[in-house]
PDB file of C-alpha atoms in Angstrom:
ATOM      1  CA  UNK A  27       0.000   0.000   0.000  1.00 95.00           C
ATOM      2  CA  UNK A  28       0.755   3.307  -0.452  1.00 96.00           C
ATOM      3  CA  UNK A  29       3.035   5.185   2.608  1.00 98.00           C
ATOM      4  CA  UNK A  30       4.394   8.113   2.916  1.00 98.00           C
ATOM      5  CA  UNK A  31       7.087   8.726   5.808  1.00 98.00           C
ATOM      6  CA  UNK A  32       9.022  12.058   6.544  1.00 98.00           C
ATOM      7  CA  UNK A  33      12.810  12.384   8.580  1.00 98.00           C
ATOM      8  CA  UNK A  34      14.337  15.141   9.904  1.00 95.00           C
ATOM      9  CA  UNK A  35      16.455  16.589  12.993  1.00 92.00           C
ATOM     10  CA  UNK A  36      13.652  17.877  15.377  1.00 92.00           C
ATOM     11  CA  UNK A  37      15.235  20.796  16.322  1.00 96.00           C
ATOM     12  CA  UNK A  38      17.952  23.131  14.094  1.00 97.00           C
ATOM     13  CA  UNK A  39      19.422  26.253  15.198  1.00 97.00           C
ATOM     14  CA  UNK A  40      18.614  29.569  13.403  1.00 96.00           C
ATOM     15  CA  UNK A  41      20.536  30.664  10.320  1.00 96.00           C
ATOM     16  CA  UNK A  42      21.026  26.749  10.247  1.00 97.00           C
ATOM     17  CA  UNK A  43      20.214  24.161   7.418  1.00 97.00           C
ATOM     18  CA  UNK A  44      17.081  21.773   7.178  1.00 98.00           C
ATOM     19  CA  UNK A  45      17.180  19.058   6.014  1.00 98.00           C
ATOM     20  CA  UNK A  46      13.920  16.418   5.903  1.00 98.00           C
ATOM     21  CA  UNK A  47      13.855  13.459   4.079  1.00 98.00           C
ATOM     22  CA  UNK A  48      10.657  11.376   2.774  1.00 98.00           C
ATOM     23  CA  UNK A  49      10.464   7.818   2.314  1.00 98.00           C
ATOM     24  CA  UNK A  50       7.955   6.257  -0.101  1.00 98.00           C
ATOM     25  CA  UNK A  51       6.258   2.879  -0.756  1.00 98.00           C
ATOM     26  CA  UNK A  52       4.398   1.455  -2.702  1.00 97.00           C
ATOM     27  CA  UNK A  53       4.421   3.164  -5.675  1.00 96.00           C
ATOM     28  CA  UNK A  54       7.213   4.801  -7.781  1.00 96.00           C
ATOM     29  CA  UNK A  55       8.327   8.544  -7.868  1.00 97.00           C
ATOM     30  CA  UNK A  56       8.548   8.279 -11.724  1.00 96.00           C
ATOM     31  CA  UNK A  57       4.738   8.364 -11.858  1.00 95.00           C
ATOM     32  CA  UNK A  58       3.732  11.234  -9.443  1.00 96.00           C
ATOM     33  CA  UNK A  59       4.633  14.375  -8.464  1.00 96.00           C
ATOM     34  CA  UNK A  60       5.334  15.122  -4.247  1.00 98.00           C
ATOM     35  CA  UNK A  61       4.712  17.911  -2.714  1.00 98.00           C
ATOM     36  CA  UNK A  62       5.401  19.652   0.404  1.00 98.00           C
ATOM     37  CA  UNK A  63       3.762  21.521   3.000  1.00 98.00           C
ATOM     38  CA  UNK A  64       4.133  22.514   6.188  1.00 97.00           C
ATOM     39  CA  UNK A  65       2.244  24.078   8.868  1.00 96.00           C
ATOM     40  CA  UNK A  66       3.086  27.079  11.074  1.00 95.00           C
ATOM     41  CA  UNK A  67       2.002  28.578  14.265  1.00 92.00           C
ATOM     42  CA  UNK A  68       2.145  31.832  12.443  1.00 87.00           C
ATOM     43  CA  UNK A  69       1.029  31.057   8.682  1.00 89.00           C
ATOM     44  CA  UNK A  70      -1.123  28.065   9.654  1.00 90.00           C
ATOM     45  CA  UNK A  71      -1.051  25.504   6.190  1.00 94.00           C
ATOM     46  CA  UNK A  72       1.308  26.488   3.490  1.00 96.00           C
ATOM     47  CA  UNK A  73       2.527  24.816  -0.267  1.00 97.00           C
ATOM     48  CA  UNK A  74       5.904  25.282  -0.085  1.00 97.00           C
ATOM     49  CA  UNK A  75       6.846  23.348  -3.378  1.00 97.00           C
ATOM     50  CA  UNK A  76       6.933  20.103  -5.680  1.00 96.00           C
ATOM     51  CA  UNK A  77       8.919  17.670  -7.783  1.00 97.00           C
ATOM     52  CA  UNK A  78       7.259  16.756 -11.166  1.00 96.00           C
ATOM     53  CA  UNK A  79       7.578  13.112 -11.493  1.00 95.00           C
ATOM     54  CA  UNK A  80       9.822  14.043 -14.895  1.00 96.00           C
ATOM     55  CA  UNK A  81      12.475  15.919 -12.076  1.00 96.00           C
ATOM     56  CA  UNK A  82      11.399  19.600 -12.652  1.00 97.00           C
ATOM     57  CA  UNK A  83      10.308  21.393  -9.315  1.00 96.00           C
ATOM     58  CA  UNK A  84       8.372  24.318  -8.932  1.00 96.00           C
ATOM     59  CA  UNK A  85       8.766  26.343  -5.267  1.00 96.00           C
ATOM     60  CA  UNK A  86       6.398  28.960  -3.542  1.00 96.00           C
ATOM     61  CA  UNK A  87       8.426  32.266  -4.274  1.00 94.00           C
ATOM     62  CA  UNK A  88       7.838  32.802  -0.113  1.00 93.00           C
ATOM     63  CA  UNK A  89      10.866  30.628   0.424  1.00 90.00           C
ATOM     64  CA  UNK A  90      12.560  32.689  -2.327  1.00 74.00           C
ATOM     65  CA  UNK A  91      16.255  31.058  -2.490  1.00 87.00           C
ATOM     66  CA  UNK A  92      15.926  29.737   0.726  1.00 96.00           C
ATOM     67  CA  UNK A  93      14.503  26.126  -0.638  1.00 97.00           C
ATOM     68  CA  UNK A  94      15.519  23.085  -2.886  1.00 97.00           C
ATOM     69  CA  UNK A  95      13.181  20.092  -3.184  1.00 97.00           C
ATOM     70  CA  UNK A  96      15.184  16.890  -4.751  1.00 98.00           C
ATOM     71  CA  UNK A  97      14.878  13.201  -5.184  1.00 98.00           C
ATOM     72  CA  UNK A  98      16.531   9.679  -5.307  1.00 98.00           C
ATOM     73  CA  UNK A  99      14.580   7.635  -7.045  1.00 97.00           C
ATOM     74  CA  UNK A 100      16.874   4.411  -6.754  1.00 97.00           C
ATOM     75  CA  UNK A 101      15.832   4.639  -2.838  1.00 98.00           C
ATOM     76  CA  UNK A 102      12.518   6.390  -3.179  1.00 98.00           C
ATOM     77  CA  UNK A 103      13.132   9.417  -1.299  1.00 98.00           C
ATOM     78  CA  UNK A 104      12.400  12.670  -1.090  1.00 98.00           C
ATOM     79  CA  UNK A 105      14.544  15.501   0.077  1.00 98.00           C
ATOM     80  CA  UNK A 106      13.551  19.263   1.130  1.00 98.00           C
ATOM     81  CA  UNK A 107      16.522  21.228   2.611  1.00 98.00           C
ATOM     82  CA  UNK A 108      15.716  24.841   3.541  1.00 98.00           C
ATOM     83  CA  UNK A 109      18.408  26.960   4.317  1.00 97.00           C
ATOM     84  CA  UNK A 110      18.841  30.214   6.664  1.00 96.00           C
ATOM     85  CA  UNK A 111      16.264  29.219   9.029  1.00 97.00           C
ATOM     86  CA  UNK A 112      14.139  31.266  11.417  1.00 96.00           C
ATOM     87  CA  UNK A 113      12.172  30.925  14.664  1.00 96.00           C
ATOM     88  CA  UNK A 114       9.079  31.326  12.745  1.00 95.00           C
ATOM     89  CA  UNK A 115       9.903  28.327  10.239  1.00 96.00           C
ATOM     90  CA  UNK A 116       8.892  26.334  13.847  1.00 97.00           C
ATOM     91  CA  UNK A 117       6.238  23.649  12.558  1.00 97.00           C
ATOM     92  CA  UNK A 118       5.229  20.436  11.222  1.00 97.00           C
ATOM     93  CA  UNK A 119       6.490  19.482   7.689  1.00 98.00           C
ATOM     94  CA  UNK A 120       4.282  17.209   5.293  1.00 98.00           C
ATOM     95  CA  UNK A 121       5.377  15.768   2.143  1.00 98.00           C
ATOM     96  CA  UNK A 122       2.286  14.794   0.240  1.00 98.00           C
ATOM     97  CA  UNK A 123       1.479  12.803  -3.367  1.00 97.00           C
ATOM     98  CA  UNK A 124      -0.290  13.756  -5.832  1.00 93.00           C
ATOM     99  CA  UNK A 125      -1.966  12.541  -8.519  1.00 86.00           C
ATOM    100  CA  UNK A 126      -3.310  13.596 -11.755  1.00 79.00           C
ATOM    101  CA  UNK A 127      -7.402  13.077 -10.664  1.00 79.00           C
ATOM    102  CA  UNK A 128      -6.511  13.616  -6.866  1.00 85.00           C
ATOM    103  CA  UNK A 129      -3.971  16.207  -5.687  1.00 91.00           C
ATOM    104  CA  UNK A 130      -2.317  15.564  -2.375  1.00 95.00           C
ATOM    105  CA  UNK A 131      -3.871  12.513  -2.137  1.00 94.00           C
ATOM    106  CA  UNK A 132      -1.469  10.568   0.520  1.00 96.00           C
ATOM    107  CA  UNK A 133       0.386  12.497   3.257  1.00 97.00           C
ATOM    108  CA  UNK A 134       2.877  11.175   5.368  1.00 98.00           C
ATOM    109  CA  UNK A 135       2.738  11.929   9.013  1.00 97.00           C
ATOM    110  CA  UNK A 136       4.484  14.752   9.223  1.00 97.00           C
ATOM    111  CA  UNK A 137       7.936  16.058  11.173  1.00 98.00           C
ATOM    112  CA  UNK A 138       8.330  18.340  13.972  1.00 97.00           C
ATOM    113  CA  UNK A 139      10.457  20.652  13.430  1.00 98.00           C
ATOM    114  CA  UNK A 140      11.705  23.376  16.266  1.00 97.00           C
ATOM    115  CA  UNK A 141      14.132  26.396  15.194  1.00 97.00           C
ATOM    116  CA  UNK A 142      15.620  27.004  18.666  1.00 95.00           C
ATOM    117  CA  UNK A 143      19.118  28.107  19.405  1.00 93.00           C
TER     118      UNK A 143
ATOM    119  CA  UNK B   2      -1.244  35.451  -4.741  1.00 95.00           C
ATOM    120  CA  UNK B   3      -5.295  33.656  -4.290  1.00 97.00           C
ATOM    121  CA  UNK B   4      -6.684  34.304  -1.381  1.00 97.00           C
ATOM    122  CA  UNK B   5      -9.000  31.590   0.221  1.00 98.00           C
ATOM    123  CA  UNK B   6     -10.978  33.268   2.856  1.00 98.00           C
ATOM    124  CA  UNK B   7     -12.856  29.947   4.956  1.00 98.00           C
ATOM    125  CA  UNK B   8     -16.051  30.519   7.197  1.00 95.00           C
ATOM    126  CA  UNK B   9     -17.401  30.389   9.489  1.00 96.00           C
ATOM    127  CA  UNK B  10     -13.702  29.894  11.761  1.00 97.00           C
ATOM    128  CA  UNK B  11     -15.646  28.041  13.410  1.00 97.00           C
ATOM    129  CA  UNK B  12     -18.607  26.876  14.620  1.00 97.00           C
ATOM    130  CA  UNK B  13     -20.444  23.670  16.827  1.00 97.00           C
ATOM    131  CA  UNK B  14     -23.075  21.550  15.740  1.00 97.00           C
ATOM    132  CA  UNK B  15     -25.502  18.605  16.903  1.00 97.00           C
ATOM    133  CA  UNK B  16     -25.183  15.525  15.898  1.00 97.00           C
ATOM    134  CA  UNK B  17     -27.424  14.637  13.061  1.00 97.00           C
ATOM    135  CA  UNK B  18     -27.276  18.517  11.700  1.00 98.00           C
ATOM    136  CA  UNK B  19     -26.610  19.401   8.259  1.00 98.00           C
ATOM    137  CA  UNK B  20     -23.089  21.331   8.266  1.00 98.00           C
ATOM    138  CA  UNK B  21     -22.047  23.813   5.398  1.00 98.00           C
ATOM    139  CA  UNK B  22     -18.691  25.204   5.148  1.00 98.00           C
ATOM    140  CA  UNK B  23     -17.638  27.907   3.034  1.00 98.00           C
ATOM    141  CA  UNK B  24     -14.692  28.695   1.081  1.00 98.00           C
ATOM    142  CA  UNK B  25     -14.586  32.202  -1.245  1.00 98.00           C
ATOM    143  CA  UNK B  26     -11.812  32.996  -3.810  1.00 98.00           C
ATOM    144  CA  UNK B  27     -10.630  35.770  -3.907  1.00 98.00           C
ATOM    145  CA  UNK B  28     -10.135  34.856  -7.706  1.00 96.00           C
ATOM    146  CA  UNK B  29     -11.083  32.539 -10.487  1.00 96.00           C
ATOM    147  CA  UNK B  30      -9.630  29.057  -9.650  1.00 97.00           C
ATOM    148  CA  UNK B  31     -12.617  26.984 -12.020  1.00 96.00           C
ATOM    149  CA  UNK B  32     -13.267  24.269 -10.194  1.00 96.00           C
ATOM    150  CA  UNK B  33      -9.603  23.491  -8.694  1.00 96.00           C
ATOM    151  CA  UNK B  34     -10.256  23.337  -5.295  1.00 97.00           C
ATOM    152  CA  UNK B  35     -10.087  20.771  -2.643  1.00 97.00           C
ATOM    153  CA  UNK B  36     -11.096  20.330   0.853  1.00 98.00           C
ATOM    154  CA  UNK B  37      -9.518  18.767   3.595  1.00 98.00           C
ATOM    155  CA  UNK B  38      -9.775  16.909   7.340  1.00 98.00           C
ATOM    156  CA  UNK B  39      -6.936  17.611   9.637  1.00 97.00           C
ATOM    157  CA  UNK B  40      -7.204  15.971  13.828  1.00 96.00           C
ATOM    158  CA  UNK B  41      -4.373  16.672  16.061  1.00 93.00           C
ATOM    159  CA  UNK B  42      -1.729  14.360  15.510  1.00 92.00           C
ATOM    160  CA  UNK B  43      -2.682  13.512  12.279  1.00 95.00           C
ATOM    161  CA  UNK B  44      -1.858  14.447   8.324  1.00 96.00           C
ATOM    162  CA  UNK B  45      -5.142  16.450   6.839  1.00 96.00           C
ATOM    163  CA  UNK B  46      -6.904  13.703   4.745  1.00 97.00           C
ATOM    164  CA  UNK B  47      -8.125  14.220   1.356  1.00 96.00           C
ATOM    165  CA  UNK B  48     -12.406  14.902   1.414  1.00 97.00           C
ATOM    166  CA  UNK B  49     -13.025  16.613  -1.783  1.00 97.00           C
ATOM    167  CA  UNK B  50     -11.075  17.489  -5.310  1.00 96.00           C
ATOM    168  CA  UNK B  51     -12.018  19.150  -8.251  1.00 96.00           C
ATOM    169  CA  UNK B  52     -14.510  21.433  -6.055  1.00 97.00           C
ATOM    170  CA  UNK B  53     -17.263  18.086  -5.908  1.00 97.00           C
ATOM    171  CA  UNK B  54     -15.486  14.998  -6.334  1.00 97.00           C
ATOM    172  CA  UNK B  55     -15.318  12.586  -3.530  1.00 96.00           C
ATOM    173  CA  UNK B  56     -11.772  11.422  -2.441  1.00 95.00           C
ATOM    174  CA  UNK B  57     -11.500   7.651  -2.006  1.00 92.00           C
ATOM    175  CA  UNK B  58     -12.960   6.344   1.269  1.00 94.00           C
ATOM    176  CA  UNK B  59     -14.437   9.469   2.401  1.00 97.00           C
ATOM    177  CA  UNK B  60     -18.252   8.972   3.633  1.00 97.00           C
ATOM    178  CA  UNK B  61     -21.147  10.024   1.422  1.00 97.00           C
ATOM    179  CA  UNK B  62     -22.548  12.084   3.585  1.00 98.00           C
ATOM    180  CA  UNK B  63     -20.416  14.418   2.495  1.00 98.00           C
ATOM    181  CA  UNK B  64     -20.492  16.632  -0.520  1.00 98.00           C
ATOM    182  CA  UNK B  65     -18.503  19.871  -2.138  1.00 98.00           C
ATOM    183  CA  UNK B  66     -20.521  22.506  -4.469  1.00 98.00           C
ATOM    184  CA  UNK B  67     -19.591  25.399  -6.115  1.00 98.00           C
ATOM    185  CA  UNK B  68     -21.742  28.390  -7.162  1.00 97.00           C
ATOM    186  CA  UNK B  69     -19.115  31.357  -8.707  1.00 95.00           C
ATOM    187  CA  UNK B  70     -16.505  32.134  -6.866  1.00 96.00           C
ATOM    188  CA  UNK B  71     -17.824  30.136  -3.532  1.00 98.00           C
ATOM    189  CA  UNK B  72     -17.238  26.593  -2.631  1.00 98.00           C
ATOM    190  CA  UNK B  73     -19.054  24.586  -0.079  1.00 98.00           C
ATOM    191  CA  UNK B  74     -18.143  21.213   2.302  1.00 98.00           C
ATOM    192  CA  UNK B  75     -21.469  19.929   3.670  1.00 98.00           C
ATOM    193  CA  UNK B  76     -21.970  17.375   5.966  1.00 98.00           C
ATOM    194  CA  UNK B  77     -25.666  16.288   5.347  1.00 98.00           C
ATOM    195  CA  UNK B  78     -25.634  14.025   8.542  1.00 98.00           C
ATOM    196  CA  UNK B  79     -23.235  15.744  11.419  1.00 98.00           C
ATOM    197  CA  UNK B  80     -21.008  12.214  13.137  1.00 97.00           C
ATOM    198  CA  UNK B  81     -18.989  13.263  16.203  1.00 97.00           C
ATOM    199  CA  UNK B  82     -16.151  11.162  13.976  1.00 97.00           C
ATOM    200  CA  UNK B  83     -16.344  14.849  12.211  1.00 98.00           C
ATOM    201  CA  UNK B  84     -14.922  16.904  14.850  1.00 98.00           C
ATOM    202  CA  UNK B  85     -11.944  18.173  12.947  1.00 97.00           C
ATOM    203  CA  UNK B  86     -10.503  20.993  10.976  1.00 97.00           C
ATOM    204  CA  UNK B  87     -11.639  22.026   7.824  1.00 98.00           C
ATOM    205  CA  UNK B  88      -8.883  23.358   5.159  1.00 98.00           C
ATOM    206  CA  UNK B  89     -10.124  24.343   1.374  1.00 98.00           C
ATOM    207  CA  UNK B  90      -6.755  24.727  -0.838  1.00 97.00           C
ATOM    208  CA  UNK B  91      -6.836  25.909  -4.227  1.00 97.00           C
ATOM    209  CA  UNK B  92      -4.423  24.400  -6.683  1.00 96.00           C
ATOM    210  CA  UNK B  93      -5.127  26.062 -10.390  1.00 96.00           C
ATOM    211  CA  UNK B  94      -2.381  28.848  -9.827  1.00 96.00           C
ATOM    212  CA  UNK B  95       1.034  28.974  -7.936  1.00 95.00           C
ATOM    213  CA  UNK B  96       1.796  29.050  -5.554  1.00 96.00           C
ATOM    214  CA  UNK B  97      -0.911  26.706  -4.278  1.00 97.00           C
ATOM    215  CA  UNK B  98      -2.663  28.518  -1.348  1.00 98.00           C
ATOM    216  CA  UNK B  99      -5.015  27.179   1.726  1.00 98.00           C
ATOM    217  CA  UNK B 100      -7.783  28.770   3.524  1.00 98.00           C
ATOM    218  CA  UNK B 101      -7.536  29.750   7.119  1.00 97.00           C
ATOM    219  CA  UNK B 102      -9.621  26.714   8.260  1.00 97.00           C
ATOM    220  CA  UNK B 103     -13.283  26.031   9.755  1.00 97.00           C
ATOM    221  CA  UNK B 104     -13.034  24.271  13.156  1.00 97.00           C
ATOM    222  CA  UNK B 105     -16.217  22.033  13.769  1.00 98.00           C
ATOM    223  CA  UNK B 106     -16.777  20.749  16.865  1.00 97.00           C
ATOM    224  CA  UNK B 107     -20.363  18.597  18.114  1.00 95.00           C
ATOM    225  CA  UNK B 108     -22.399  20.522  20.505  1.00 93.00           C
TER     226      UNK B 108
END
């Protein structure tokens, strides 16, 4: 069956690097694109960005510079690293499928993520 | 960027009621909107695409509508299994944008 299951560090000092991975199953990342959200005390839900199942990516210009969204497709993962981090980048971050008919139609379970120094 | 502007914020309900949410755009989006479940602890879950199609599993009971420029959730049979969260998200122009959210809770 389908799963969708995020990794990252927990907490990450500001001005620091984050880096989350996502692991799939159960289907490949050739055939979908993944997406990635994330929600905020602040900003409650927000898109931050995708990978078309071809490679391409497309980011919400909020992140400006700050954001890269790759892929390994020999392991089925999913990277976001997001650089020069904040306090208010504090929240959960969601990678999501999506499908043609359906978008964002499996989520993984999200990872907590606390910008602390 | 689109503006999704949810209402009520939120609101309480019996069981049994008949539950609209709404969702307004603050531009054309056609029918490219979805709606979404989200519990604490939990990923939102897929309810709605394509402003009135119902995602895989979800209960008929509920429904999505869309007259202009405002889209509806309704819940023609209130469960307390409901008590969640309500996101719309429109996905026809980047970047992708969510509404605010609709908390329902059973009275």
């Amino acid at each position: 069956q389908v799963q969708l299951k995020e990794t990252g560090p927990g907490l990450v000092q500001p001005t620091q690097t984050l880096s989350i991975t996502c692991t799939v199953s159960g289907f490949s990342l050739t055939s979908y694109y993944m997406q990635w959200v994330r929600q905020t005390p602040g900003k409650g839900l927000e898109w931050m960005g995708f990978i078309r199942s071809g490679g391409s990516t497309e980011y919400n210009s909020e992140f400006k510079s700050r954001l890269s969204i790759s892929r390994d497709t020999s392991k089925n993962q999913v990277f976001l690293k997001m650089n020069s981090l904040k306090t208010e980048d504090t929240g959960v971050y969601y990678c999501a499928r999506d499908s043609e008919s359906s978008p964002f139609d499996y989520w993984g379970q999200g990872v907590m993520v606390t910008v602390s120094s | 960027d689109i503006q999704l502007t949810q209402s009520p914020s939120s609101m309480s309900a019996s069981l049994g009621d008949r539950v609209s949410l709404t969702c307004q755009s603050s531009q054309g989006i056609g029918n490219y909107l979805s709606w979404y479940q989200h519990k604490p602890g939990k990923p939102p879950k897929p309810m709605i695409y394509y402003a009135t199609n119902l995602a895989d599993g979800v209960p008929s009971r509920f429904s999505g509508s869309r007259s202009g420029s405002d889209y509806s959730l309704t819940i023609s049979s209130l469960e307390s299994e409901d008590t969640a969260i309500y996101y719309c998200l429109q996905y026809d122009e980047y970047p992708f944008t969510f509404g605010s959210g609709t908390k329902l809770e059973i009275k």
